[in-house]
mmCIF file of C-alpha atoms in Angstrom:
data_model
loop_
_atom_site.group_PDB
_atom_site.id
_atom_site.type_symbol
_atom_site.label_atom_id
_atom_site.label_comp_id
_atom_site.label_asym_id
_atom_site.label_seq_id
_atom_site.Cartn_x
_atom_site.Cartn_y
_atom_site.Cartn_z
ATOM 1 C CA ALA A 1 336.970 257.276 165.104
ATOM 2 C CA GLN A 2 340.666 256.857 164.604
ATOM 3 C CA LYS A 3 342.433 255.021 167.367
ATOM 4 C CA ILE A 4 345.852 256.439 166.474
ATOM 5 C CA THR A 5 346.214 259.953 165.125
ATOM 6 C CA GLN A 6 349.379 261.386 163.661
ATOM 7 C CA THR A 7 348.603 264.949 162.672
ATOM 8 C CA GLN A 8 351.856 265.754 160.881
ATOM 9 C CA PRO A 9 351.924 264.259 157.383
ATOM 10 C CA GLY A 10 355.413 265.650 156.845
ATOM 11 C CA MET A 11 358.132 267.248 158.950
ATOM 12 C CA PHE A 12 361.471 268.872 158.206
ATOM 13 C CA VAL A 13 364.349 269.121 160.656
ATOM 14 C CA GLN A 14 367.877 270.404 160.383
ATOM 15 C CA GLU A 15 370.632 267.873 160.887
ATOM 16 C CA LYS A 16 371.810 267.669 164.536
ATOM 17 C CA GLU A 17 368.641 269.284 165.840
ATOM 18 C CA ALA A 18 365.939 267.536 167.867
ATOM 19 C CA VAL A 19 362.482 266.822 166.463
ATOM 20 C CA THR A 20 359.179 265.719 167.987
ATOM 21 C CA LEU A 21 356.698 263.569 166.086
ATOM 22 C CA ASP A 22 353.191 263.717 167.472
ATOM 23 C CA CYS A 23 350.916 260.799 168.263
ATOM 24 C CA THR A 24 347.613 260.732 170.089
ATOM 25 C CA TYR A 25 345.620 257.619 170.803
ATOM 26 C CA ASP A 26 342.157 256.609 171.846
ATOM 27 C CA THR A 27 341.370 253.607 174.004
ATOM 28 C CA SER A 28 339.213 252.703 176.966
ATOM 29 C CA ASP A 29 341.422 249.774 177.948
ATOM 30 C CA PRO A 30 343.528 250.426 181.063
ATOM 31 C CA SER A 31 346.260 248.139 179.754
ATOM 32 C CA TYR A 32 347.832 248.943 176.428
ATOM 33 C CA GLY A 33 351.168 249.373 174.731
ATOM 34 C CA LEU A 34 352.431 252.060 172.420
ATOM 35 C CA PHE A 35 355.083 251.512 169.755
ATOM 36 C CA TRP A 36 356.988 253.572 167.246
ATOM 37 C CA TYR A 37 358.303 252.120 163.993
ATOM 38 C CA LYS A 38 360.567 253.603 161.357
ATOM 39 C CA GLN A 39 360.099 252.812 157.677
ATOM 40 C CA PRO A 40 362.963 253.992 155.460
ATOM 41 C CA SER A 41 362.591 254.276 151.717
ATOM 42 C CA SER A 42 363.724 250.661 151.378
ATOM 43 C CA GLY A 43 360.401 249.675 152.914
ATOM 44 C CA GLU A 44 361.184 247.558 155.951
ATOM 45 C CA MET A 45 359.519 248.241 159.308
ATOM 46 C CA ILE A 46 362.017 248.871 162.095
ATOM 47 C CA PHE A 47 360.943 248.829 165.729
ATOM 48 C CA LEU A 48 362.204 251.875 167.640
ATOM 49 C CA ILE A 49 360.653 252.152 171.073
ATOM 50 C CA TYR A 50 357.893 250.863 173.348
ATOM 51 C CA GLN A 51 355.863 252.411 176.174
ATOM 52 C CA GLY A 52 353.503 250.450 178.387
ATOM 53 C CA SER A 53 350.443 252.092 179.882
ATOM 54 C CA TYR A 54 351.586 251.254 183.408
ATOM 55 C CA ASP A 55 355.173 252.346 182.941
ATOM 56 C CA GLN A 56 356.065 255.067 185.395
ATOM 57 C CA GLN A 57 358.893 256.504 183.357
ATOM 58 C CA ASN A 58 359.113 257.627 179.782
ATOM 59 C CA ALA A 59 360.848 255.106 177.536
ATOM 60 C CA THR A 60 364.236 255.889 176.035
ATOM 61 C CA GLU A 61 366.305 254.008 173.456
ATOM 62 C CA GLY A 62 369.492 255.772 172.460
ATOM 63 C CA ARG A 63 368.546 258.940 170.568
ATOM 64 C CA TYR A 64 364.866 258.063 170.744
ATOM 65 C CA SER A 65 362.632 258.938 173.655
ATOM 66 C CA LEU A 66 358.920 258.773 174.106
ATOM 67 C CA ASN A 67 357.103 261.680 175.739
ATOM 68 C CA PHE A 68 354.200 259.797 177.317
ATOM 69 C CA GLN A 69 351.364 261.931 178.669
ATOM 70 C CA LYS A 70 348.744 259.468 179.764
ATOM 71 C CA ALA A 71 346.044 261.945 180.776
ATOM 72 C CA ARG A 72 346.292 263.641 177.393
ATOM 73 C CA LYS A 73 346.574 260.286 175.604
ATOM 74 C CA SER A 74 349.653 261.322 173.740
ATOM 75 C CA ALA A 75 352.843 259.420 172.997
ATOM 76 C CA ASN A 76 355.150 261.698 171.076
ATOM 77 C CA LEU A 77 358.461 260.447 169.709
ATOM 78 C CA VAL A 78 361.468 262.670 170.280
ATOM 79 C CA ILE A 79 364.552 262.158 168.148
ATOM 80 C CA SER A 80 367.584 263.984 169.453
ATOM 81 C CA ALA A 81 370.540 265.063 167.312
ATOM 82 C CA SER A 82 368.889 264.189 163.991
ATOM 83 C CA GLN A 83 370.960 262.433 161.371
ATOM 84 C CA LEU A 84 370.478 262.220 157.616
ATOM 85 C CA GLY A 85 369.701 258.539 158.053
ATOM 86 C CA ASP A 86 366.673 259.446 160.151
ATOM 87 C CA SER A 87 364.842 260.548 157.008
ATOM 88 C CA ALA A 88 361.964 258.065 156.796
ATOM 89 C CA MET A 89 358.305 257.443 157.536
ATOM 90 C CA TYR A 90 357.513 257.047 161.227
ATOM 91 C CA PHE A 91 354.497 255.155 162.468
ATOM 92 C CA CYS A 92 352.914 255.201 165.881
ATOM 93 C CA ALA A 93 351.026 252.041 166.847
ATOM 94 C CA MET A 94 348.991 250.763 169.771
ATOM 95 C CA ARG A 95 348.235 247.363 171.188
ATOM 96 C CA GLU A 96 345.040 247.048 173.209
ATOM 97 C CA ALA A 97 343.710 244.391 175.541
ATOM 98 C CA GLY A 98 340.623 243.818 173.400
ATOM 99 C CA GLY A 99 340.200 243.704 169.657
ATOM 100 C CA SER A 100 342.249 241.394 167.494
ATOM 101 C CA GLN A 101 344.135 239.509 170.164
ATOM 102 C CA GLY A 102 346.418 242.442 170.744
ATOM 103 C CA ASN A 103 347.521 243.103 167.195
ATOM 104 C CA LEU A 104 348.858 246.529 166.394
ATOM 105 C CA ILE A 105 346.732 249.467 165.278
ATOM 106 C CA PHE A 106 348.764 251.913 163.228
ATOM 107 C CA GLY A 107 348.522 255.616 162.573
ATOM 108 C CA LYS A 108 348.914 256.987 159.066
ATOM 109 C CA GLY A 109 352.485 258.003 159.619
ATOM 110 C CA THR A 110 354.692 261.083 159.485
ATOM 111 C CA LYS A 111 357.332 261.575 156.820
ATOM 112 C CA LEU A 112 360.454 263.043 158.356
ATOM 113 C CA SER A 113 363.033 264.736 156.168
ATOM 114 C CA VAL A 114 366.388 265.688 157.668
ATOM 115 C CA LYS A 115 368.147 268.579 155.936
ATOM 116 C CA PRO A 116 371.956 268.808 155.849
ATOM 117 C CA ASN B 1 368.183 233.436 162.196
ATOM 118 C CA ALA B 2 366.650 234.653 158.963
ATOM 119 C CA GLY B 3 363.823 236.303 160.917
ATOM 120 C CA VAL B 4 360.635 236.812 158.920
ATOM 121 C CA THR B 5 360.915 236.089 155.212
ATOM 122 C CA GLN B 6 358.393 236.852 152.492
ATOM 123 C CA THR B 7 358.178 235.747 148.895
ATOM 124 C CA PRO B 8 357.820 237.050 146.296
ATOM 125 C CA LYS B 9 359.190 240.563 146.712
ATOM 126 C CA PHE B 10 357.154 241.866 143.806
ATOM 127 C CA GLN B 11 354.242 240.435 141.822
ATOM 128 C CA VAL B 12 352.016 241.607 139.006
ATOM 129 C CA LEU B 13 348.620 239.962 138.629
ATOM 130 C CA LYS B 14 345.701 240.339 136.292
ATOM 131 C CA THR B 15 342.237 240.881 137.685
ATOM 132 C CA GLY B 16 340.686 237.568 138.623
ATOM 133 C CA GLN B 17 343.927 235.673 139.071
ATOM 134 C CA SER B 18 344.707 233.953 142.326
ATOM 135 C CA MET B 19 348.007 233.715 144.116
ATOM 136 C CA THR B 20 349.625 232.963 147.439
ATOM 137 C CA LEU B 21 351.982 235.253 149.302
ATOM 138 C CA GLN B 22 354.401 233.234 151.367
ATOM 139 C CA CYS B 23 355.552 234.094 154.864
ATOM 140 C CA ALA B 24 357.897 232.121 157.092
ATOM 141 C CA GLN B 25 359.619 232.765 160.397
ATOM 142 C CA ASP B 26 362.336 230.814 162.167
ATOM 143 C CA MET B 27 362.004 232.355 165.629
ATOM 144 C CA ASN B 28 359.415 229.871 166.924
ATOM 145 C CA HIS B 29 356.887 232.679 167.306
ATOM 146 C CA GLU B 30 353.333 231.713 168.103
ATOM 147 C CA TYR B 31 351.712 234.813 166.716
ATOM 148 C CA MET B 32 351.737 235.758 163.060
ATOM 149 C CA SER B 33 349.857 238.481 161.216
ATOM 150 C CA TRP B 34 349.315 239.909 157.761
ATOM 151 C CA TYR B 35 349.007 243.639 157.174
ATOM 152 C CA ARG B 36 348.521 245.689 154.061
ATOM 153 C CA GLN B 37 349.948 249.160 153.582
ATOM 154 C CA ASP B 38 348.331 251.656 151.258
ATOM 155 C CA PRO B 39 349.507 255.220 150.629
ATOM 156 C CA GLY B 40 348.337 257.538 153.402
ATOM 157 C CA MET B 41 346.657 254.689 155.293
ATOM 158 C CA GLY B 42 349.291 253.202 157.556
ATOM 159 C CA LEU B 43 349.181 249.438 158.049
ATOM 160 C CA ARG B 44 345.887 247.603 158.392
ATOM 161 C CA LEU B 45 345.439 244.101 159.745
ATOM 162 C CA ILE B 46 344.110 241.494 157.300
ATOM 163 C CA HIS B 47 344.308 238.186 159.176
ATOM 164 C CA TYR B 48 346.232 236.850 162.108
ATOM 165 C CA SER B 49 347.032 233.581 163.855
ATOM 166 C CA VAL B 50 347.701 232.847 167.514
ATOM 167 C CA GLY B 51 349.109 229.400 166.816
ATOM 168 C CA ALA B 52 349.100 226.493 164.405
ATOM 169 C CA GLY B 53 345.564 225.676 163.332
ATOM 170 C CA ILE B 54 344.092 228.929 164.689
ATOM 171 C CA THR B 55 343.354 231.962 162.536
ATOM 172 C CA ASP B 56 341.061 234.955 162.750
ATOM 173 C CA GLN B 57 340.063 238.015 160.761
ATOM 174 C CA GLY B 58 341.443 241.477 161.166
ATOM 175 C CA GLU B 59 340.192 244.830 159.967
ATOM 176 C CA VAL B 60 340.224 244.164 156.195
ATOM 177 C CA PRO B 61 339.832 240.400 155.578
ATOM 178 C CA ASN B 62 337.612 240.389 152.485
ATOM 179 C CA GLY B 63 339.198 238.778 149.433
ATOM 180 C CA TYR B 64 341.912 237.032 151.436
ATOM 181 C CA ASN B 65 342.271 233.598 152.944
ATOM 182 C CA VAL B 66 344.816 232.208 155.391
ATOM 183 C CA SER B 67 345.739 228.945 157.050
ATOM 184 C CA ARG B 68 348.369 227.981 159.594
ATOM 185 C CA SER B 69 349.371 224.351 159.398
ATOM 186 C CA THR B 70 352.797 224.851 161.001
ATOM 187 C CA THR B 71 354.294 227.296 163.475
ATOM 188 C CA GLU B 72 356.740 228.540 160.854
ATOM 189 C CA ASP B 73 354.490 229.318 157.887
ATOM 190 C CA PHE B 74 351.533 231.632 157.400
ATOM 191 C CA PRO B 75 350.576 232.008 153.718
ATOM 192 C CA LEU B 76 348.108 234.619 152.493
ATOM 193 C CA ARG B 77 345.916 233.668 149.559
ATOM 194 C CA LEU B 78 344.234 236.082 147.204
ATOM 195 C CA LEU B 79 341.234 234.235 145.860
ATOM 196 C CA SER B 80 340.403 236.444 142.873
ATOM 197 C CA ALA B 81 342.656 239.465 142.617
ATOM 198 C CA ALA B 82 341.127 242.926 142.208
ATOM 199 C CA PRO B 83 342.815 246.279 141.504
ATOM 200 C CA SER B 84 341.795 247.372 145.023
ATOM 201 C CA GLN B 85 344.214 244.766 146.355
ATOM 202 C CA THR B 86 347.180 246.593 144.870
ATOM 203 C CA SER B 87 349.232 247.251 147.964
ATOM 204 C CA VAL B 88 352.325 246.361 149.941
ATOM 205 C CA TYR B 89 351.803 243.336 152.143
ATOM 206 C CA PHE B 90 353.704 242.780 155.364
ATOM 207 C CA CYS B 91 353.879 239.635 157.391
ATOM 208 C CA ALA B 92 354.787 239.943 161.077
ATOM 209 C CA SER B 93 355.435 237.579 163.952
ATOM 210 C CA SER B 94 355.787 237.761 167.716
ATOM 211 C CA TYR B 95 356.182 235.537 170.768
ATOM 212 C CA SER B 96 353.144 237.034 172.422
ATOM 213 C CA LEU B 97 350.639 239.745 171.791
ATOM 214 C CA LEU B 98 349.400 240.093 175.328
ATOM 215 C CA ALA B 99 347.982 243.487 176.071
ATOM 216 C CA GLY B 100 350.582 245.708 177.646
ATOM 217 C CA GLY B 101 353.269 243.243 176.666
ATOM 218 C CA ARG B 102 356.588 244.594 175.561
ATOM 219 C CA GLU B 103 356.990 242.078 172.842
ATOM 220 C CA THR B 104 357.198 243.822 169.516
ATOM 221 C CA GLN B 105 356.153 242.361 166.220
ATOM 222 C CA TYR B 106 358.953 241.554 163.801
ATOM 223 C CA PHE B 107 358.127 242.430 160.244
ATOM 224 C CA GLY B 108 359.146 240.800 157.001
ATOM 225 C CA PRO B 109 360.518 242.898 154.113
ATOM 226 C CA GLY B 110 357.139 243.146 152.398
ATOM 227 C CA THR B 111 355.638 242.052 149.079
ATOM 228 C CA ARG B 112 354.632 244.665 146.530
ATOM 229 C CA LEU B 113 351.555 243.532 144.629
ATOM 230 C CA LEU B 114 350.174 245.205 141.534
ATOM 231 C CA VAL B 115 346.819 244.062 140.191
ATOM 232 C CA LEU B 116 346.004 245.229 136.679
#
């Protein structure tokens, strides 16, 4: 079973509008971390935002926020006021207590296209 | 700081050839990892290291070898290249990969490998 599921292979959003990228996860560990990365067409992986399983509040970083619903095991990324430069692949990832010493498990990604 | 550097940026191999992908970091990170990225698959962990002299296998280790003689360097060796190893390879490093930890992994720019 997939540990990280991103159900939207591709998304379109109008410039200046908000967009939500979905991510659900599966773990039995009580302690875990959730990450979002951006991968532009140039290929590098850029860290965007982090949410810990014990964090009481949803994480925010500038125009990025994470809608963390622990009971539903979802960690959706919200990008407000989309910009053309937001066009990229977005990956959700999880770090668990067990497994490979806490290395990241990635979803398959969502390709976001921002329309002018 | 140069961060995480990878060489080469692009490589073409023939089936059966061997080669080493280089990875170096200058942030004094203990943890280093190798991932491969295939279309529609996200990133998958190949091997990782929690410190000099200590390595372990990830999700897809077959056909790859690693060693960690220094904190800075973590080379990935392809023993006998196969077309199935055509991929983009990312090296990453971190101070700590403790579960629930906020520490993100910093990624190198990637190496594109084509095996004919």
